[in-house]
Amino acid sequence: MTIRSLLIFSVIILISSCSKKAANEDSLPQFRLVSFEKFLFNSFVDCNMAEVWVGDTLRIFPGKYGEDPVWGNAEELEYADGVNPDEVFLRKPDEFVDPKMPANARPGEDGLHGAIWFETVYGLKR
């Protein structure tokens, strides 16, 4: 192999590795803020509005359930789903589902102690 062939081969490898890196950068989460008309969210609202994509469906889990030592008892954990955020956030109150949760147990008894809520997490496949 001549030096010229080696140099051309090296440049091709370098260019292809740069384009692969750019493809990986495109797969990172991105966002864009857009104007939107105000709407009323029809469920419990707190600082924790967990969402998850399950296939092509977005699901939201507002609220909490159980006895929290700071905020007290609550039975506000619900969920709703749809094909996009607008559809989910505009669900009517009767379209939210109450998950089947265990009763909160008294101290010293077996069962649920404390509160349950969901957090939003994002994972990248590598």
mmCIF file of N, CA, C and O in Angstrom, residues 41 81 119:
data_model
loop_
_atom_site.group_PDB
_atom_site.id
_atom_site.type_symbol
_atom_site.label_atom_id
_atom_site.label_comp_id
_atom_site.label_asym_id
_atom_site.label_seq_id
_atom_site.Cartn_x
_atom_site.Cartn_y
_atom_site.Cartn_z
ATOM 1 N N PHE A 41 -55.889 21.998 33.075
ATOM 2 C CA PHE A 41 -55.547 20.593 33.261
ATOM 3 C C PHE A 41 -56.566 19.999 34.221
ATOM 4 O O PHE A 41 -56.774 20.522 35.309
ATOM 5 N N ASP A 81 -53.710 8.624 29.230
ATOM 6 C CA ASP A 81 -52.781 8.476 28.120
ATOM 7 C C ASP A 81 -53.389 8.948 26.814
ATOM 8 O O ASP A 81 -54.578 9.202 26.723
ATOM 9 N N GLU A 119 -41.750 9.417 39.276
ATOM 10 C CA GLU A 119 -40.825 10.418 38.773
ATOM 11 C C GLU A 119 -40.594 10.152 37.282
ATOM 12 O O GLU A 119 -40.690 9.025 36.826
#
